[in-house]
Coordinates of C-alpha atoms in Angstrom, one line a residue:
Chain G
M1 CA 64.8 172.9 134.2
G2 CA 62.4 175.0 132.3
L3 CA 60.2 175.0 129.1
G4 CA 61.4 172.7 126.2
R5 CA 65.0 173.1 127.0
S6 CA 65.7 169.3 126.7
E7 CA 63.8 169.0 123.4
G8 CA 65.6 172.0 122.0
R9 CA 68.8 170.5 122.9
L10 CA 68.0 167.4 121.5
T11 CA 67.2 168.9 118.1
L12 CA 70.4 170.9 118.4
A13 CA 72.3 167.8 119.1
L14 CA 71.1 166.3 116.0
L15 CA 72.0 169.5 114.2
E16 CA 75.5 169.4 115.6
F17 CA 76.0 166.0 114.9
T18 CA 75.2 166.4 111.0
E19 CA 76.5 169.9 110.4
H20 CA 79.7 170.6 112.0
K21 CA 80.7 173.4 109.6
M22 CA 79.3 176.8 109.3
T23 CA 77.5 177.4 106.2
D24 CA 78.3 179.9 103.6
T25 CA 75.3 182.1 104.6
T26 CA 76.6 182.4 108.1
I27 CA 76.5 186.1 109.2
E28 CA 79.8 186.8 111.1
L29 CA 79.6 188.9 114.1
R30 CA 82.5 191.3 114.8
K31 CA 85.4 189.9 116.7
K32 CA 87.1 193.1 118.0
A33 CA 85.4 195.6 120.3
K34 CA 86.0 199.1 118.8
G35 CA 88.5 200.8 121.2
E36 CA 92.2 200.6 121.7
R37 CA 93.1 197.5 123.5
P38 CA 95.3 198.2 126.6
Q39 CA 98.9 196.6 126.4
Y40 CA 99.7 194.9 129.7
F41 CA 103.3 193.8 128.9
Q42 CA 106.4 195.5 127.3
D43 CA 106.3 193.1 124.5
P44 CA 102.9 192.9 122.8
A45 CA 103.5 189.3 121.9
I46 CA 103.2 188.5 125.5
D47 CA 99.6 189.9 125.4
K48 CA 98.8 187.6 122.5
V49 CA 100.4 184.6 124.0
L50 CA 98.7 185.0 127.4
A51 CA 95.3 185.3 125.5
I52 CA 96.1 182.2 123.4
T53 CA 97.1 180.2 126.5
M54 CA 93.9 181.1 128.3
A55 CA 91.7 180.2 125.3
L56 CA 93.5 176.8 125.3
A57 CA 92.8 176.3 128.8
G58 CA 89.2 177.0 128.1
E59 CA 89.3 174.3 125.3
V60 CA 90.9 171.8 127.8
A61 CA 87.9 172.5 130.1
V62 CA 85.5 171.9 127.3
M63 CA 87.2 168.5 126.5
H64 CA 87.1 167.6 130.2
D65 CA 83.4 168.1 130.3
Q66 CA 83.0 166.1 127.1
I67 CA 85.0 163.2 128.6
D68 CA 83.0 163.5 131.8
T69 CA 79.8 163.2 130.0
M70 CA 80.9 160.1 128.1
Q71 CA 82.1 158.5 131.4
R72 CA 78.7 159.1 132.9
L73 CA 76.9 157.8 129.9
M74 CA 79.1 154.6 129.9
E75 CA 78.5 154.1 133.6
K76 CA 74.8 154.1 133.0
G77 CA 75.4 151.4 130.4
G78 CA 73.7 153.3 127.7
P79 CA 74.7 154.1 124.1
V80 CA 77.5 156.8 123.7
T81 CA 76.9 158.1 120.3
R82 CA 77.9 161.7 119.4
A83 CA 74.3 162.6 119.4
D84 CA 74.0 161.2 123.1
V85 CA 77.0 163.2 124.2
A86 CA 75.6 166.4 122.4
A87 CA 72.2 165.9 124.1
Y88 CA 73.4 165.2 127.6
I89 CA 72.3 167.9 130.1
P90 CA 74.3 168.1 133.4
D91 CA 72.1 168.2 136.5
T92 CA 72.7 170.6 139.4
E93 CA 75.0 168.0 141.1
V94 CA 77.1 167.4 138.0
R95 CA 77.4 171.2 137.3
E96 CA 78.6 171.6 140.8
E97 CA 81.2 168.9 140.5
R98 CA 82.4 170.4 137.2
D99 CA 82.4 174.0 139.0
A100 CA 84.8 172.3 141.6
W101 CA 87.0 170.7 139.1
R102 CA 87.4 173.9 137.0
Q103 CA 88.5 175.8 140.3
T104 CA 91.3 173.1 140.9
F105 CA 92.2 173.1 137.1
L106 CA 92.5 176.8 137.2
A107 CA 94.6 176.7 140.3
N108 CA 96.9 174.3 138.6
V109 CA 97.1 176.4 135.3
L110 CA 97.7 179.6 137.2
R111 CA 100.2 178.1 139.7
I112 CA 102.9 180.8 138.9
V113 CA 100.3 183.5 139.8
H114 CA 99.4 181.7 143.0
Q115 CA 102.9 181.5 143.9
E116 CA 103.6 185.1 143.6
R117 CA 100.3 185.9 145.5
E118 CA 101.6 183.6 148.5
E119 CA 104.7 185.6 148.4
L120 CA 102.9 188.9 148.4
A121 CA 100.8 187.7 151.3
L122 CA 103.7 186.9 153.2
E123 CA 105.4 190.3 152.6
A124 CA 102.1 192.2 153.5
G125 CA 101.7 190.0 156.7
K126 CA 105.1 190.8 157.7
L127 CA 104.5 194.5 157.4
A128 CA 101.3 194.1 159.5
E129 CA 103.2 191.8 162.0
S130 CA 106.1 194.0 162.5
Y131 CA 103.7 197.0 163.3
D132 CA 101.7 194.9 165.7
A133 CA 104.9 193.7 167.2
A134 CA 106.0 197.3 167.7
V135 CA 102.6 198.2 169.4
E136 CA 102.9 195.2 171.5
L137 CA 106.4 196.1 172.6
V138 CA 105.7 199.5 173.7
T139 CA 102.6 198.9 175.4
S140 CA 103.9 195.8 177.3
E141 CA 105.7 195.5 180.7
A142 CA 108.7 194.2 178.8
A143 CA 109.8 197.5 177.3
Chain T
M1 CA 56.3 181.6 140.2
I2 CA 59.9 181.8 141.4
E3 CA 59.6 178.6 143.4
D4 CA 59.6 176.6 140.2
I5 CA 62.5 178.0 138.8
D6 CA 66.1 176.5 138.9
L7 CA 67.9 179.6 140.5
K8 CA 71.3 178.4 139.5
T9 CA 70.5 178.5 135.7
Q10 CA 69.4 181.2 133.5
Y11 CA 65.8 180.9 132.6
P12 CA 65.5 179.2 129.2
H13 CA 62.9 181.4 127.5
A14 CA 62.1 181.0 123.9
M15 CA 64.5 183.8 122.7
L16 CA 67.5 182.7 124.6
P17 CA 70.1 181.3 122.3
E18 CA 70.6 177.7 122.9
A19 CA 74.1 176.5 123.8
S20 CA 75.5 173.2 122.4
A21 CA 77.1 170.9 124.9
D22 CA 80.6 172.3 124.0
E23 CA 79.4 175.9 123.9
F24 CA 77.8 175.5 127.2
A25 CA 81.2 174.1 128.7
R26 CA 83.0 177.1 127.2
Q27 CA 80.6 179.6 128.9
E28 CA 80.9 177.7 132.1
F29 CA 84.6 178.0 131.9
V30 CA 84.4 181.7 131.5
K31 CA 82.1 182.0 134.6
S32 CA 84.7 179.9 136.6
L33 CA 87.5 181.8 135.3
K34 CA 85.7 185.1 136.4
F35 CA 85.0 183.6 139.7
H36 CA 88.6 182.4 140.2
L37 CA 90.1 185.7 139.3
A38 CA 87.7 187.5 141.6
S39 CA 88.1 185.2 144.6
Q40 CA 91.5 183.7 144.2
V41 CA 93.7 186.1 142.3
S42 CA 92.4 189.7 142.8
P43 CA 93.0 189.6 146.6
G44 CA 96.7 189.5 145.9
N45 CA 96.3 193.0 144.3
K46 CA 95.7 194.4 147.8
D47 CA 98.9 192.6 149.2
A48 CA 100.8 193.9 146.3
F49 CA 99.5 197.5 147.0
E50 CA 100.3 197.3 150.8
A51 CA 103.5 195.5 150.7
R52 CA 105.2 197.1 147.5
A53 CA 103.4 199.7 145.6
K54 CA 102.3 201.8 148.6
P55 CA 105.8 202.0 150.2
R56 CA 107.3 202.7 146.9
F57 CA 104.9 205.7 146.1
E58 CA 105.6 206.9 149.7
R59 CA 109.3 206.8 149.3
S60 CA 109.3 208.8 146.0
A61 CA 106.2 211.4 146.8
K62 CA 107.1 211.7 150.5
R63 CA 103.4 211.3 151.3
P64 CA 100.8 208.5 151.2
P65 CA 98.6 208.0 148.1
E66 CA 95.7 210.2 148.6
T67 CA 93.5 209.6 145.5
I68 CA 92.7 206.9 143.0
H69 CA 95.0 208.5 140.5
D70 CA 97.7 208.3 143.1
V71 CA 97.0 204.4 143.7
R72 CA 96.9 203.8 139.9
K73 CA 100.2 205.6 139.5
A74 CA 101.6 203.4 142.2
M75 CA 100.3 200.2 140.9
A76 CA 101.1 200.9 137.2
E77 CA 104.5 199.4 137.9
E78 CA 103.2 196.3 140.0
P79 CA 103.9 193.2 138.0
Y80 CA 101.3 191.2 139.8
F81 CA 98.5 193.8 139.2
N82 CA 99.3 194.0 135.6
F83 CA 99.1 190.3 135.2
W84 CA 95.7 190.2 136.8
S85 CA 94.5 193.0 134.7
A86 CA 95.5 191.1 131.6
L87 CA 93.9 188.0 132.7
Q88 CA 90.8 190.0 133.7
R89 CA 90.5 191.6 130.2
N90 CA 90.8 188.3 128.6
S91 CA 88.1 186.8 130.8
Q92 CA 85.8 189.6 129.4
E93 CA 86.8 189.1 125.8
M94 CA 86.4 185.3 126.3
M95 CA 82.9 185.8 127.6
W96 CA 81.7 187.6 124.6
K97 CA 83.5 185.1 122.2
S98 CA 81.9 182.2 124.0
V99 CA 78.4 183.6 123.6
Q100 CA 79.0 184.9 120.1
L101 CA 79.7 181.4 118.9
S102 CA 76.2 180.0 119.7
V103 CA 74.5 183.3 118.6
E104 CA 76.5 183.3 115.3
R105 CA 75.5 179.7 114.5
Q106 CA 71.7 180.1 115.2
L107 CA 71.3 183.8 114.1
P108 CA 68.7 183.1 111.2
D109 CA 66.7 181.0 113.7
L110 CA 66.7 183.7 116.4
I111 CA 65.6 186.3 113.9
D112 CA 62.8 184.0 112.8
A113 CA 61.8 183.4 116.3
S114 CA 61.5 187.0 117.0
K115 CA 59.1 187.4 114.1
S116 CA 57.1 184.3 114.7
D117 CA 53.8 183.8 116.4
L118 CA 54.9 184.8 120.0
P119 CA 52.1 185.4 122.6
E120 CA 50.4 188.6 121.8
T121 CA 50.6 190.8 125.0
G122 CA 49.6 194.1 123.7
G123 CA 53.2 195.2 123.9
T124 CA 54.5 197.3 121.1
L125 CA 57.8 198.0 119.2
R126 CA 58.7 201.2 117.4
L127 CA 62.0 201.5 115.7
D128 CA 63.5 204.7 114.3
P129 CA 66.2 203.8 111.6
E130 CA 67.0 207.6 111.5
L131 CA 68.1 207.8 115.1
E132 CA 71.6 208.9 115.5
T133 CA 73.8 206.7 117.7
P134 CA 75.2 209.0 120.5
R135 CA 79.0 209.5 120.2
Y136 CA 79.4 208.2 123.8
H137 CA 78.3 204.8 122.3
S138 CA 79.9 204.9 118.8
A139 CA 83.4 206.0 120.1
V140 CA 84.1 202.6 121.9
D141 CA 82.2 199.5 122.1
I142 CA 81.0 199.7 125.7
H143 CA 82.4 197.0 128.0
C144 CA 84.1 195.3 125.0
M145 CA 80.9 193.9 123.6
P146 CA 81.9 193.8 119.7
G147 CA 79.4 196.0 117.9
G148 CA 78.0 197.8 121.2
Y149 CA 74.3 198.0 121.7
H150 CA 73.7 199.7 118.2
S151 CA 75.5 197.7 115.5
E152 CA 73.6 195.6 113.1
F153 CA 75.1 192.7 111.2
T154 CA 72.1 191.7 109.0
T155 CA 68.5 192.7 108.4
D156 CA 66.2 192.5 111.4
D157 CA 69.3 191.6 113.5
V158 CA 68.9 190.6 117.0
A159 CA 72.3 189.3 117.5
N160 CA 73.7 191.7 120.0
G161 CA 70.4 191.6 121.9
A162 CA 70.8 187.7 122.2
T163 CA 74.6 188.0 123.0
Y164 CA 73.9 190.7 125.8
D165 CA 71.3 188.7 127.5
R166 CA 73.4 185.6 127.8
A167 CA 76.6 187.5 128.6
V168 CA 75.1 189.5 131.4
Y169 CA 74.1 186.3 133.2
L170 CA 77.6 184.9 132.8
Y171 CA 79.2 188.4 133.9
A172 CA 77.1 188.4 136.9
M173 CA 78.0 184.7 137.4
G174 CA 74.3 184.1 137.8
R175 CA 74.0 186.4 140.8
M176 CA 71.4 188.7 139.1
G177 CA 68.9 185.7 139.0
P178 CA 67.4 183.4 136.3
F179 CA 66.0 186.6 134.5
N180 CA 68.9 188.8 135.2
S181 CA 66.3 191.0 136.9
D182 CA 68.2 191.9 140.0
I183 CA 68.8 195.5 139.3
G184 CA 65.1 196.0 138.5
D185 CA 63.7 193.9 141.5
T186 CA 66.2 195.9 143.9
T187 CA 65.1 199.3 142.5
I188 CA 61.5 198.5 143.0
A189 CA 62.2 197.2 146.5
W190 CA 63.7 200.6 147.3
I191 CA 60.7 202.5 145.7
K192 CA 58.3 200.3 147.5
A193 CA 59.9 200.8 150.8
N194 CA 60.5 204.5 150.6
H195 CA 57.2 205.4 148.7
P196 CA 54.8 202.7 149.9
D197 CA 51.6 204.6 148.6
F198 CA 53.2 205.3 145.2
R199 CA 50.9 204.3 142.3
P200 CA 52.4 205.2 139.0
R201 CA 50.3 205.3 136.0
R202 CA 53.1 205.3 133.5
I203 CA 56.7 204.0 134.0
L204 CA 59.7 204.7 131.8
D205 CA 62.8 202.6 131.7
M206 CA 65.7 204.5 130.0
G207 CA 68.3 202.6 128.4
C208 CA 66.4 199.3 128.8
S209 CA 68.5 197.1 126.5
V210 CA 67.1 193.7 126.3
G211 CA 64.4 194.6 129.1
H212 CA 65.9 192.4 131.8
S213 CA 65.4 195.1 134.3
T214 CA 62.1 196.5 132.8
L215 CA 59.9 193.4 133.0
P216 CA 59.8 193.3 136.9
Y217 CA 58.1 196.7 136.9
C218 CA 55.1 194.8 135.1
D219 CA 54.5 192.7 138.1
A220 CA 55.4 195.2 140.7
F221 CA 53.0 197.9 139.3
P222 CA 50.2 195.9 137.6
D223 CA 48.0 198.8 136.9
A224 CA 50.7 201.0 135.2
E225 CA 51.8 201.2 131.6
V226 CA 55.5 200.2 131.3
Y227 CA 57.7 201.7 128.4
G228 CA 61.3 201.0 127.6
I229 CA 63.7 203.1 125.3
D230 CA 67.1 202.3 124.2
V231 CA 69.3 203.5 121.2
G232 CA 70.2 200.1 119.9
A233 CA 67.7 198.3 117.5
P234 CA 68.8 194.9 118.0
M235 CA 68.4 195.3 121.7
L236 CA 64.9 196.4 121.2
R237 CA 63.8 193.7 118.6
Y238 CA 65.1 191.1 121.2
A239 CA 63.5 192.9 124.1
H240 CA 60.1 193.0 122.5
A241 CA 60.2 189.3 121.6
R242 CA 61.6 188.4 125.0
A243 CA 58.8 190.3 126.8
R244 CA 56.3 188.4 124.8
T245 CA 57.7 185.0 125.4
L246 CA 57.5 185.9 129.1
G247 CA 54.0 187.3 128.8
K248 CA 54.8 190.8 129.8
T249 CA 53.3 194.0 128.3
V250 CA 55.9 196.7 127.5
H251 CA 56.1 199.5 124.9
F252 CA 59.6 199.5 123.5
S253 CA 60.8 202.3 121.2
Q254 CA 64.1 203.3 119.8
Q255 CA 64.9 206.7 121.4
N256 CA 67.7 208.6 123.0
A257 CA 66.9 209.4 126.7
E258 CA 68.3 212.9 126.2
A259 CA 65.3 213.9 123.8
T260 CA 62.3 211.7 123.7
D261 CA 59.0 212.3 121.7
F262 CA 56.9 211.6 124.8
P263 CA 54.6 214.5 125.9
D264 CA 55.2 216.7 128.9
G265 CA 54.3 215.0 132.2
H266 CA 53.7 211.7 130.7
F267 CA 55.4 209.6 133.4
D268 CA 55.0 209.1 137.2
L269 CA 58.2 207.0 137.5
I270 CA 61.3 207.2 135.3
V271 CA 64.1 204.5 136.0
S272 CA 67.4 203.4 134.8
H273 CA 69.5 200.5 135.6
I274 CA 73.4 200.9 135.0
L275 CA 72.7 203.4 132.2
V276 CA 74.3 206.5 133.8
H277 CA 78.0 205.3 133.6
E278 CA 77.5 204.5 129.9
T279 CA 76.5 208.1 129.0
S280 CA 78.6 211.2 129.4
H281 CA 79.1 214.3 131.7
V282 CA 76.8 216.4 129.2
A283 CA 74.3 213.5 128.4
I284 CA 73.4 212.5 132.0
R285 CA 72.5 216.2 132.5
R286 CA 70.4 216.3 129.4
I287 CA 68.7 213.2 130.5
M288 CA 67.9 214.5 133.9
R289 CA 66.5 217.6 132.2
E290 CA 64.4 215.4 129.9
A291 CA 63.3 213.3 132.9
N292 CA 62.2 216.8 134.6
R293 CA 60.1 217.4 131.5
L294 CA 58.6 214.1 131.3
L295 CA 57.7 213.6 135.0
A296 CA 54.2 214.6 136.3
P297 CA 54.4 216.6 139.6
G298 CA 55.3 214.4 142.5
G299 CA 56.9 211.9 140.0
L300 CA 60.3 210.1 140.7
V301 CA 63.4 209.6 138.7
V302 CA 65.5 206.7 140.2
H303 CA 69.0 205.5 138.7
A304 CA 70.5 202.3 139.9
E305 CA 74.3 202.0 139.9
T306 CA 77.4 200.6 141.7
P307 CA 78.6 202.9 144.6
P308 CA 80.3 206.3 144.2
Y309 CA 84.1 206.4 144.9
R310 CA 83.4 208.7 147.9
D311 CA 81.7 206.0 149.8
L312 CA 84.5 203.4 149.4
P313 CA 88.0 203.0 151.0
L314 CA 90.6 204.3 148.6
Y315 CA 91.9 201.0 147.6
D316 CA 88.4 199.7 146.8
A317 CA 87.6 202.8 144.8
F318 CA 90.7 202.2 142.7
M319 CA 89.7 198.6 142.0
L320 CA 86.0 199.6 141.1
D321 CA 87.6 202.2 138.6
W322 CA 89.5 199.5 136.7
D323 CA 86.7 199.3 134.1
T324 CA 87.4 202.9 133.1
R325 CA 90.5 202.1 131.3
N326 CA 90.4 198.5 131.0
N327 CA 86.8 197.6 129.9
N328 CA 85.8 200.2 127.3
E329 CA 83.8 202.1 129.9
P330 CA 85.0 205.6 129.4
Y331 CA 82.5 207.4 131.7
W332 CA 82.6 204.9 134.4
G333 CA 85.0 206.8 136.6
A334 CA 83.5 210.3 136.3
S335 CA 80.1 209.0 136.7
H336 CA 81.1 207.5 140.1
E337 CA 81.8 211.1 141.3
L338 CA 78.2 212.3 140.6
K339 CA 76.2 213.8 143.5
A340 CA 72.5 213.5 143.4
A341 CA 71.7 216.9 144.8
D342 CA 74.3 218.7 142.4
V343 CA 72.9 217.1 139.4
A344 CA 69.3 217.8 140.7
A345 CA 70.0 221.5 141.1
E346 CA 71.6 221.7 137.8
T347 CA 68.7 220.3 135.9
G348 CA 65.9 222.2 137.2
F349 CA 64.9 219.9 140.2
D350 CA 64.6 220.9 143.7
P351 CA 68.1 219.7 145.3
A352 CA 66.3 219.3 148.6
L353 CA 64.2 216.5 147.1
A354 CA 67.3 214.5 145.8
F355 CA 68.3 211.1 147.4
E356 CA 71.2 208.7 147.4
A357 CA 70.7 205.2 149.1
Y358 CA 71.9 201.7 149.2
Q359 CA 69.4 198.9 148.6
P360 CA 70.3 195.2 149.3
S361 CA 70.3 192.9 146.3
A362 CA 66.6 191.6 145.9
F363 CA 67.9 188.3 144.4
E364 CA 70.5 187.5 147.1
A365 CA 67.9 188.2 149.8
E366 CA 65.5 185.9 148.2
E367 CA 68.1 183.2 147.7
A368 CA 69.3 183.5 151.4
R369 CA 65.6 183.2 152.5
R370 CA 65.2 180.1 150.4
T371 CA 68.6 178.4 151.1
R372 CA 69.4 179.9 154.3
V373 CA 73.0 180.3 152.9
F374 CA 74.3 183.6 152.0
Q375 CA 76.3 182.7 148.9
G376 CA 79.2 184.9 148.1
G377 CA 80.2 185.1 144.6
D378 CA 81.1 188.6 145.4
F379 CA 82.2 190.4 142.3
G380 CA 80.8 193.7 141.2
G381 CA 77.6 194.2 143.2
G382 CA 78.7 193.5 146.4
G383 CA 75.3 192.5 147.5
A384 CA 73.7 196.1 147.2
W385 CA 73.0 198.5 144.5
W386 CA 73.2 202.2 144.9
V387 CA 70.3 204.1 143.8
W388 CA 70.1 208.1 143.3
G389 CA 67.7 210.5 141.8
V390 CA 65.2 213.0 142.8
Q391 CA 61.4 213.5 143.2
K392 CA 59.8 216.2 141.2
A393 CA 58.0 218.9 143.5
A394 CA 54.3 218.1 143.7

């Protein structure tokens, strides 16, 4: 890692540990990008529910990383204070393990989408198959 | 220098917003979600097109789909595609949110940092509070970044500069390198390969935002003066501070590329990196006329973008066009129909000196050389950038 990142993170960890809430002087950034948001489903409530579901999936992944950090700190036998958890910086190997975990996690969360994808692949495959079969039929000795 | 740098992580320069453990985890989730959608979910769209949408279109229209508009019409009723679109839109919105959380928390510190004793490189910053934001930027917030490039939320604001720097890294899933510099590096590689004896005295990067594509020109052409212009003040304040923390000398100013205050013939090289699709039909022609005025004889203007639709198979062009209607990129589609020679002829250049070319991604080439593994995140860039432009007659 580069310059002063760990030090910065440590300061940050202490800050996070002591000040969880935003102060009154916090400058709020805009939440909505200007421009009409496309509606993807007939009932706009479905658009909202999907957005909330994906945000929750994100928060589960955040909690997973937090638990993973605690477990790794415990395995090393060191202290596991909130400041330690906040200051922990995953190395490349840990990041790769977490990347892999998130892919499995997303495949689980999006199971219903992947089911449909499998079905579509079969349908598209059958179209291709039947055409190949037709070519095979008319060019072989059999027909 | 690059040998010492972790290629899997954005370089933590002094202006980059720090992410707490939870904020970092949330940003990593967004990156994973984008990767999952691109590699595991999006391929189903093609099967949905082939198996269902295309036959349905052919039955009703009595002909195959011939344009991306035909494909869009066919896919509009495809539930799998619509669900993927909704997920993709959410991933973009979640990306901005995940970065905004950390920027919002430390904004006063970031503003202080931008004004503190950063290394003096001789680079300058010139802002123009009177500059009017062009309508193609104020109409919608481009690529769904709340506030766009231009909005300011407080005095001396750098918020959206900081947000953009971090989000570009997540958007590209790290594939533009630790400095997000791939488009600049790749454009430079094209220039060096095609004009090996070119020695520009002054270089202008139009629409430079946070300067992530601008800075590579300092190293590639050490004898040249490097300038960057943008319409967004928060971008430029951040860009100036970022350049100083990285020890690069760039002169940033807040200007519209359609009409700058530089003298005639001031530049030998004018570049832009994914600027064109964020302008308009009229503006890109004005920008090219302005480039014509600003270039010295024999000078070059080079724009880097994603490929024009005419070079892609119909289905791929349709998928690339998704951003036009789903990601607040209103000029995306039309800009992908531009032809270099046509625009050159319309803007006073010699069309015979226009060019269009593909240049392989410089970062991917470097990474492949280092690791001998060709990593395929494979979203957006497709491993190459499309460059187009024209040389001004000598």
